[in-house]
Coordinates of C-alpha atoms in Angstrom, one line a residue:
Chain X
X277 CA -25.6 0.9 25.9
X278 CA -23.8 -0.1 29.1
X279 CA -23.0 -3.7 28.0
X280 CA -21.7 -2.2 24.8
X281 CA -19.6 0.2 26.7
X282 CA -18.4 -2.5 28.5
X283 CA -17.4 -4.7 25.8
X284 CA -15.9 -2.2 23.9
X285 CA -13.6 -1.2 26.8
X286 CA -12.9 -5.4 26.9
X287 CA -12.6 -5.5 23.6
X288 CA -10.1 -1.9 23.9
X289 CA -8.1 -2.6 27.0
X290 CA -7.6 -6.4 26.1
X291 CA -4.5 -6.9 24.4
X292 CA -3.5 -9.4 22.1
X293 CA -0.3 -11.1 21.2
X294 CA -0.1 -11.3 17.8
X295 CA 1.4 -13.0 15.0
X296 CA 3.7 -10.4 13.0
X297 CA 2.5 -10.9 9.2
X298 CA 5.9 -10.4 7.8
X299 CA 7.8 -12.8 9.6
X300 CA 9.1 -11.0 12.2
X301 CA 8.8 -11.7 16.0
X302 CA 5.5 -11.7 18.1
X303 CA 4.7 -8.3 19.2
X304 CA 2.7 -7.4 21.9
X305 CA 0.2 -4.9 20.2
X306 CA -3.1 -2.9 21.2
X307 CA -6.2 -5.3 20.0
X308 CA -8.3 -4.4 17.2
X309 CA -11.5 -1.4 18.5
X310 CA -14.8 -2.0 17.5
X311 CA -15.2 -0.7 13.8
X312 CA -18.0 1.9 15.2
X313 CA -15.1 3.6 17.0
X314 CA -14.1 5.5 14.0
X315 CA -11.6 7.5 16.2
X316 CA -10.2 4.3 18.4
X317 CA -9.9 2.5 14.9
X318 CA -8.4 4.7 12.8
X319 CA -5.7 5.9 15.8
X320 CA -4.5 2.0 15.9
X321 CA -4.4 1.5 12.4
X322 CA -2.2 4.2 12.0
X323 CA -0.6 2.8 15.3
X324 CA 0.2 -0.2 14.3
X325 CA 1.0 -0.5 10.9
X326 CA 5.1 0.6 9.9
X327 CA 4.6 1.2 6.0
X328 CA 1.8 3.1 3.6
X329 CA 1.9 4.7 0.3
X330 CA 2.6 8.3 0.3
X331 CA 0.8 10.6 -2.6
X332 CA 2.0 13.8 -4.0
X333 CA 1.6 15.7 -7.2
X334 CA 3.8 14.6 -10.1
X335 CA 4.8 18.0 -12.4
X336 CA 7.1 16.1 -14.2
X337 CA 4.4 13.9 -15.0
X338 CA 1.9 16.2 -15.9
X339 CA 0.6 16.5 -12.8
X340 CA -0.6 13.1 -12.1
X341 CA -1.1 11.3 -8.8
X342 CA 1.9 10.0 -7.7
X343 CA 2.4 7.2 -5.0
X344 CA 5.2 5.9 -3.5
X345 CA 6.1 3.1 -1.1
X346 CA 7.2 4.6 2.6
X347 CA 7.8 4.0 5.9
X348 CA 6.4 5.9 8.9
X349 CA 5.9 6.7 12.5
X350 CA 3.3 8.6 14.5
X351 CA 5.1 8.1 17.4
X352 CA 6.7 5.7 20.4
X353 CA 5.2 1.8 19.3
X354 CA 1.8 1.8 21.6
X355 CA 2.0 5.5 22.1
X356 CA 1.5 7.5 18.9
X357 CA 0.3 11.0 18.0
X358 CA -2.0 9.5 15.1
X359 CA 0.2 12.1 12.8
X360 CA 2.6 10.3 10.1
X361 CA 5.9 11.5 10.3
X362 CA 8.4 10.4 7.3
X363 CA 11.8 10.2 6.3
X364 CA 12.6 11.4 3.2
X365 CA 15.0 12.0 0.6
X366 CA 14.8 14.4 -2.3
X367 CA 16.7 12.1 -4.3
X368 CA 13.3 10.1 -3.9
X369 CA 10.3 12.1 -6.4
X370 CA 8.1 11.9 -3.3
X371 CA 10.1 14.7 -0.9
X372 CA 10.8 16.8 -4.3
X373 CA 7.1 16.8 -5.4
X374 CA 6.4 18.0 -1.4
X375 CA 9.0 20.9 -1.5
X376 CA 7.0 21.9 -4.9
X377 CA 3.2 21.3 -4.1
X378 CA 2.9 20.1 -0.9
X379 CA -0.6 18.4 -1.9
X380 CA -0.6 14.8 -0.4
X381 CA -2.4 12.6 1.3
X382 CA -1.3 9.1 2.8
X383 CA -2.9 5.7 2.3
X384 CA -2.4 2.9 4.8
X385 CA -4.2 -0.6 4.9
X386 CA -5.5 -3.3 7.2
X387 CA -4.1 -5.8 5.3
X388 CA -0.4 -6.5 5.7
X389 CA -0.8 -5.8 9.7
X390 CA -2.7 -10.0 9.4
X391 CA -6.0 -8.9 11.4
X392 CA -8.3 -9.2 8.0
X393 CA -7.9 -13.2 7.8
X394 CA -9.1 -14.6 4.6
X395 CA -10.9 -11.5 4.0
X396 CA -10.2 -9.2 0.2
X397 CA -7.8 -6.2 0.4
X398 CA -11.0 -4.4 -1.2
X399 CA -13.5 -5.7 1.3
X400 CA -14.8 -3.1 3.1
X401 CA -14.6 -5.1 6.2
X402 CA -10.6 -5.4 6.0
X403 CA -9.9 -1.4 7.2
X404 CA -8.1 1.3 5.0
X405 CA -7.5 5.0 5.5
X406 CA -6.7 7.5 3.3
X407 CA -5.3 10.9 5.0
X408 CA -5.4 13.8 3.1
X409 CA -3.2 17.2 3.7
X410 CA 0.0 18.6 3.5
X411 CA 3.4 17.4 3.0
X412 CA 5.6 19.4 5.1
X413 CA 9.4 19.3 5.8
X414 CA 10.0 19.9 9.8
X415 CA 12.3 22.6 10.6
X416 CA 15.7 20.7 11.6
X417 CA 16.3 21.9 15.0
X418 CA 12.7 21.9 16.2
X419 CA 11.4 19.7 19.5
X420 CA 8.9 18.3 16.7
X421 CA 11.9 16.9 14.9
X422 CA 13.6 15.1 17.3
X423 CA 10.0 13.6 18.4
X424 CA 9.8 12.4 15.2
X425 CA 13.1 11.0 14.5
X426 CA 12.7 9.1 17.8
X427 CA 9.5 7.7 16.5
X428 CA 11.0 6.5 13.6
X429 CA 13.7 5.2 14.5
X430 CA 12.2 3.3 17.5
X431 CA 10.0 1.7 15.0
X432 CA 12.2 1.6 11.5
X433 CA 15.9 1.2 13.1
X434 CA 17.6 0.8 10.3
X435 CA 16.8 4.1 9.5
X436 CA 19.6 5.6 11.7
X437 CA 22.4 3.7 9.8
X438 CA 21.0 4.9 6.1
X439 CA 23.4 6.9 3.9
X440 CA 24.5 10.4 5.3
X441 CA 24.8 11.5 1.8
X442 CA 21.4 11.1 1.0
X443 CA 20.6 13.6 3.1
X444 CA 17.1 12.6 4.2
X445 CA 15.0 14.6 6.5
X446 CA 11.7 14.2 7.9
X447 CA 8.0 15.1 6.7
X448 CA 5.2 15.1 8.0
X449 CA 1.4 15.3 7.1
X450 CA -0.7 18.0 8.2
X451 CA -4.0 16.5 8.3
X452 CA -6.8 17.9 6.9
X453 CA -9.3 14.8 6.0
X454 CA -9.6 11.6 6.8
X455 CA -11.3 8.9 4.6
X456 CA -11.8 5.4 6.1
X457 CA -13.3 2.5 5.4
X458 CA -13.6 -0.5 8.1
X459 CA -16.7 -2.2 7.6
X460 CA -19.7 -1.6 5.8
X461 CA -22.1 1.6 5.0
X462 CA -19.7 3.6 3.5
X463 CA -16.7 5.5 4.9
X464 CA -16.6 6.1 9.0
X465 CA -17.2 10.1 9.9
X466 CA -14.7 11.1 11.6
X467 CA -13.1 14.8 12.1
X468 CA -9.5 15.5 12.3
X469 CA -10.6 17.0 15.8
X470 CA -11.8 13.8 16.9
X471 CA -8.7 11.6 15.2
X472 CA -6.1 13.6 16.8
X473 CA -7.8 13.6 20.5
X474 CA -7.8 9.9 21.5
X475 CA -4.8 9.5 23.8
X476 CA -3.0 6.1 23.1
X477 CA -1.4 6.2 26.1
X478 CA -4.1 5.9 28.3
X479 CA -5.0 3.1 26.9
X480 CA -3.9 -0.4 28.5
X481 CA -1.5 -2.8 27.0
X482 CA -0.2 -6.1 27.2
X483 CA 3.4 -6.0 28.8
Chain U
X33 CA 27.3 -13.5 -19.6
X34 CA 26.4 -16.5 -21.2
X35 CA 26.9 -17.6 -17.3
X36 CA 25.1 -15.0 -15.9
X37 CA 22.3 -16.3 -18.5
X38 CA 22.5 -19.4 -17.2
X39 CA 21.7 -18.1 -13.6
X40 CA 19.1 -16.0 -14.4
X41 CA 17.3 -18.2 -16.6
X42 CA 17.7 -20.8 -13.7
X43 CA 16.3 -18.1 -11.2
X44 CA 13.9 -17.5 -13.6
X45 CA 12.5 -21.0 -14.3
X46 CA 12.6 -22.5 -10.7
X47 CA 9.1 -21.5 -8.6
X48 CA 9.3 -21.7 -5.3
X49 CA 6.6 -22.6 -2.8
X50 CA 6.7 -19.7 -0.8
X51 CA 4.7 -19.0 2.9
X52 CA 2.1 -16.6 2.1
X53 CA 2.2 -14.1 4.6
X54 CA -1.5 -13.5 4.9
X55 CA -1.9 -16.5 6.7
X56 CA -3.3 -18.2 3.4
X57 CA -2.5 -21.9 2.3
X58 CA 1.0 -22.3 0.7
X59 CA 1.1 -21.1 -2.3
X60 CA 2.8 -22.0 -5.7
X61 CA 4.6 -19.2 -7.6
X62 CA 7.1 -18.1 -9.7
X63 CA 10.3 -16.7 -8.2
X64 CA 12.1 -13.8 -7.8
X65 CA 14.0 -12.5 -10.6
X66 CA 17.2 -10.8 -10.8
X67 CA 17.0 -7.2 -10.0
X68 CA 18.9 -6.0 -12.6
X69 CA 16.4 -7.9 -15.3
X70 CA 13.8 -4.9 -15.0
X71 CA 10.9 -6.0 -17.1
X72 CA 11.0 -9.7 -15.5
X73 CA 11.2 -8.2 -12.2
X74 CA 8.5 -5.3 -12.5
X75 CA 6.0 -8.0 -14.1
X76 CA 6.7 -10.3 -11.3
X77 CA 5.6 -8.2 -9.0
X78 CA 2.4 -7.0 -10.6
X79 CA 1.5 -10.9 -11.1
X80 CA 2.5 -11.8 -7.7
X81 CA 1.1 -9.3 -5.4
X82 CA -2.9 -8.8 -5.3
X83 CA -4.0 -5.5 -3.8
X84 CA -1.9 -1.8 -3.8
X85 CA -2.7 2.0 -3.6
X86 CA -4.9 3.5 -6.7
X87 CA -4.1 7.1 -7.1
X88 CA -6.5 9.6 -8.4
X89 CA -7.0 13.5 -8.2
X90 CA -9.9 14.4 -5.4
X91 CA -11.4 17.7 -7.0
X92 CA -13.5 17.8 -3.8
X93 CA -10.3 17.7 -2.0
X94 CA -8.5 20.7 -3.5
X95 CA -7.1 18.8 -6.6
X96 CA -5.4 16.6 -3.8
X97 CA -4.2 13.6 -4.9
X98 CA -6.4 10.5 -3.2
X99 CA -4.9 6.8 -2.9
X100 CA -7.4 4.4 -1.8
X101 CA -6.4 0.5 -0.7
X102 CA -8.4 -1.8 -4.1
X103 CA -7.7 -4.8 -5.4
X104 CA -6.1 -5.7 -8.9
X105 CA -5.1 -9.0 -11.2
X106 CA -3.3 -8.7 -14.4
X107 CA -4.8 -11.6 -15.6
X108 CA -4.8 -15.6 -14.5
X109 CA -2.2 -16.9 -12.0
X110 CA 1.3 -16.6 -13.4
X111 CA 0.1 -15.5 -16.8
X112 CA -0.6 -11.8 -16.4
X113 CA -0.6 -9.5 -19.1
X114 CA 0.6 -6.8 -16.8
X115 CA -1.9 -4.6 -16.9
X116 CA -3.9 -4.0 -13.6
X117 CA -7.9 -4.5 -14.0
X118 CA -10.0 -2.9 -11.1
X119 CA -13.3 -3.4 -10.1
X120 CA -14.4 -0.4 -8.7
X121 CA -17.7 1.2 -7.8
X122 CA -18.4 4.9 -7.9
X123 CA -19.9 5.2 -4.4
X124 CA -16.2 4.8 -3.7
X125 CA -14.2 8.0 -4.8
X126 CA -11.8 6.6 -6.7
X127 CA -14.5 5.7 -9.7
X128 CA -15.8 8.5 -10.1
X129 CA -12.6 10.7 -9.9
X130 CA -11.5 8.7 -12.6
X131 CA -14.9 9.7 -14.5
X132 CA -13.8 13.7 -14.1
X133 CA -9.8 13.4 -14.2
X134 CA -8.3 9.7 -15.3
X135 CA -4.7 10.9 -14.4
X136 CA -3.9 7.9 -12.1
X137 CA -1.1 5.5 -10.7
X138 CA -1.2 2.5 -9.1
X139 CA 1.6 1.4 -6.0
X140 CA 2.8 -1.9 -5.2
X141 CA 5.1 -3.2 -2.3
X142 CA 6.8 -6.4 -2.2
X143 CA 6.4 -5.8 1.3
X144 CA 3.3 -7.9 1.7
X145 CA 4.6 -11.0 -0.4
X146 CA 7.1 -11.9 2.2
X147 CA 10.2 -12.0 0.0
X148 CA 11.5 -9.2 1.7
X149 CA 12.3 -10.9 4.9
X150 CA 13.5 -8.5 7.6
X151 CA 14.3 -5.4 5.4
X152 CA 12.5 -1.9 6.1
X153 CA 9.7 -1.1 3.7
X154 CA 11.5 1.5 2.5
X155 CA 14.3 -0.2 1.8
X156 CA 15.1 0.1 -1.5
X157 CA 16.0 -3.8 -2.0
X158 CA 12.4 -4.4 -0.7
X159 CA 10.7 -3.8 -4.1
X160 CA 8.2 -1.1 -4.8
X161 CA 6.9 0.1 -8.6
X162 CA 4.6 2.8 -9.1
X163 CA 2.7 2.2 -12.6
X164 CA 1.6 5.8 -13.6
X165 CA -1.2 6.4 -16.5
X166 CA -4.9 7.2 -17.3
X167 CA -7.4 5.0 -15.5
X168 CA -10.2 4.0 -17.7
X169 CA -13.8 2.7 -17.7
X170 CA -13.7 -0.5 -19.8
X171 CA -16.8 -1.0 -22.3
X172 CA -19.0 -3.6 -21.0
X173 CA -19.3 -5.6 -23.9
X174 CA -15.5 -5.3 -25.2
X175 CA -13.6 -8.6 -25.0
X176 CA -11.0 -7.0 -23.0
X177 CA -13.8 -6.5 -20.0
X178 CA -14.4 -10.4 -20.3
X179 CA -10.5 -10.9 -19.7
X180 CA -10.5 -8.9 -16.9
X181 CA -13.7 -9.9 -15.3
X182 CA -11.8 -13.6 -15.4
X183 CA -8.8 -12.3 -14.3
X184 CA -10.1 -10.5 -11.3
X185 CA -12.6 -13.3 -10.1
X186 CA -10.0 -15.9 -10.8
X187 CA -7.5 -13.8 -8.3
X188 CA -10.4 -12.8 -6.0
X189 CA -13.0 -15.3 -5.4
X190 CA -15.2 -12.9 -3.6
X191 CA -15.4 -9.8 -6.2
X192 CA -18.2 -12.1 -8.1
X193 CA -20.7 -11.8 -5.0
X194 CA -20.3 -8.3 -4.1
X195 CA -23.6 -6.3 -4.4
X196 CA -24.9 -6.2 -8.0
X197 CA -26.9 -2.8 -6.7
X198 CA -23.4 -1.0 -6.5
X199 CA -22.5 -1.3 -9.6
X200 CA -18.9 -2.6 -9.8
X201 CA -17.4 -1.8 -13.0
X202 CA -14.2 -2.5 -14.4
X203 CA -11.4 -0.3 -14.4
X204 CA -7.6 -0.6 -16.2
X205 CA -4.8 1.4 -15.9
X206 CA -3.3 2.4 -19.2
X207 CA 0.2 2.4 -18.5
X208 CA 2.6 5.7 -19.6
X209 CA 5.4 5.5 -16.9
X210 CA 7.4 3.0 -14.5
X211 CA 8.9 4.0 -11.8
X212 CA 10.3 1.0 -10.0
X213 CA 13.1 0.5 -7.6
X214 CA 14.1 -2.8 -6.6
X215 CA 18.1 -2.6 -5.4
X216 CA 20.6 0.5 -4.8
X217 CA 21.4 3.1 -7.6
X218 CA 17.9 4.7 -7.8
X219 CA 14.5 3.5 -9.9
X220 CA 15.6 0.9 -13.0
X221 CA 15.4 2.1 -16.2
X222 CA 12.3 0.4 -17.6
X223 CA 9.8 1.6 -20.7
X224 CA 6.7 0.8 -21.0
X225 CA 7.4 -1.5 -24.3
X226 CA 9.9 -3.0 -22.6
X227 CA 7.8 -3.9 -19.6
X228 CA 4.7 -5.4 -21.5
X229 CA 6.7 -7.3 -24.0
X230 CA 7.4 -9.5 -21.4
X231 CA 5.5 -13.0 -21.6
X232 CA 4.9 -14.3 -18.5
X233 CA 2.8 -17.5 -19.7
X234 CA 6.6 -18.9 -21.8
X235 CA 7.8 -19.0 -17.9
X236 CA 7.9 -22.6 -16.2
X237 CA 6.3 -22.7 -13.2
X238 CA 6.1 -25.5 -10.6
X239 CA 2.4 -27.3 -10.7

């Protein structure tokens, strides 16, 4: 157990400089935790990705499943809260489903961050997490909301020059179940207790 | 417009070799069409891409809706029929959701392709459609599930070794509604006759 603990803390402090799937520059990012670290792993997936699909409830289409394409942020890049923060426009179904049922859950993969290799989207071995909840709009003059908008515009910063007349806001998702797969047996247990206590920011990173 | 023809049909006709951004070998495809020619567009990117977000209602989750990261093909390389094929197993929830409530729908970003270059995500000149419908067990013995079955092994050489004692099965979305958005000015107007009637197999593509 000690050698494992010891080359999981290599394997968590270790950073890695790594090739940006979507041909942007090399980023200095956390390295990939072992998959039995259902808490480490699911934190940096959420860390390091920038897009997911968002779900809501579609009344207008009788109440089917509706996803939709989005950016996010859970925080500062290297330093997140491990909750998704959005922003949103009503002119967009997603934030006009939320204000109606706020029933969601967001879906994020392994994939497009480059670390599955040759490996299928569907494998279980590439990672993918589903978080379930609530889709709320933050009150506008709260600290959470200027957190937030920091965190996304740190990581999305084209975000800040998008059209004042759209008015978007931000969501986020109030987590109440998480689903993930990242290898294979099935999906990882994992509480929303034990998600949202890993500090990110104690953890080392390449500079 | 007989010019604009011209350029689209040119647009339409040339493939590209583009840099897969999954680290794969280069890959041959067909390329981008116009944004304003809906159908073309939509069906290029459900041929193109090879993985999204399945959507289905999680009764153990409140009615929640549930996206989960699969794998999809609408049929051989460059001659998709547009109509995603799953193969799904029901120790995953998605199946057997799908088995209680088939309300579904299934999101794609252009994201992962690499044609959007440096654009956000959520950009809404980076591509995204969300195919909305009933997913549905396919008879085993129908000709359709033979279709599929090639169209998904062809796409995703792996599928064919995956555990015969889960059960895979294959799944297809019966489309109702498209909701895509691929420039300014909100999601394209795009039925669902319009979008299959498309063939993709009368396109040139390089070899």
């Amino acid at each position: 157990m000690r050698i494992k603990g010891y080359v999981f803390t290599l394997f968590f402090v270790l950073g890695v400089i790594q090739d940006s799937v979507d041909g942007r520059p090399l980023l200095l990012s956390l390295s990939r935790p072992h998959p039995d670290s259902a808490a480490d792993f699911a934190r940096w997936l959420v860390s390091q990705n920038s897009w997911g699909v968002l779900n809501t409830i579609a009344s207008d289409l009788g109440g089917a499943p509706f996803g939709n394409v989005v950016s996010y942020s859970d925080g500062l890049p290297n330093k997140g809260s491990g909750i998704p923060y959005f922003y949103l426009t009503t002119l967009d179904p997603t934030a006009s489903n939320a204000l109606k049922d706020q029933r969601s859950s967001f879906t994020i993969s392994e994939y497009p961050i480059g670390t599955c290799g040759k490996t299928d989207p569907e494998n279980p071995t590439c990672a993918k997490i589903t978080l379930t909840g609530k889709l709320k709009l933050l009150d506008g003059n709260s600290d959470e909301v200027e957190y937030a908008r920091t965190a996304l515009f740190s990581k999305h910063p084209e975000m800040k020059d998008w059209p004042k007349g759209h008015n978007f806001q931000i969501f986020k998702l109030e987590i109440e179940d998480i689903f993930m797969i990242n290898w294979f047996g099935g999906p990882k247990p994992l509480t929303v207790k034990e998600y949202l206590h890993i500090e990110m920011n104690k953890v080392a990173f390449v500079v």
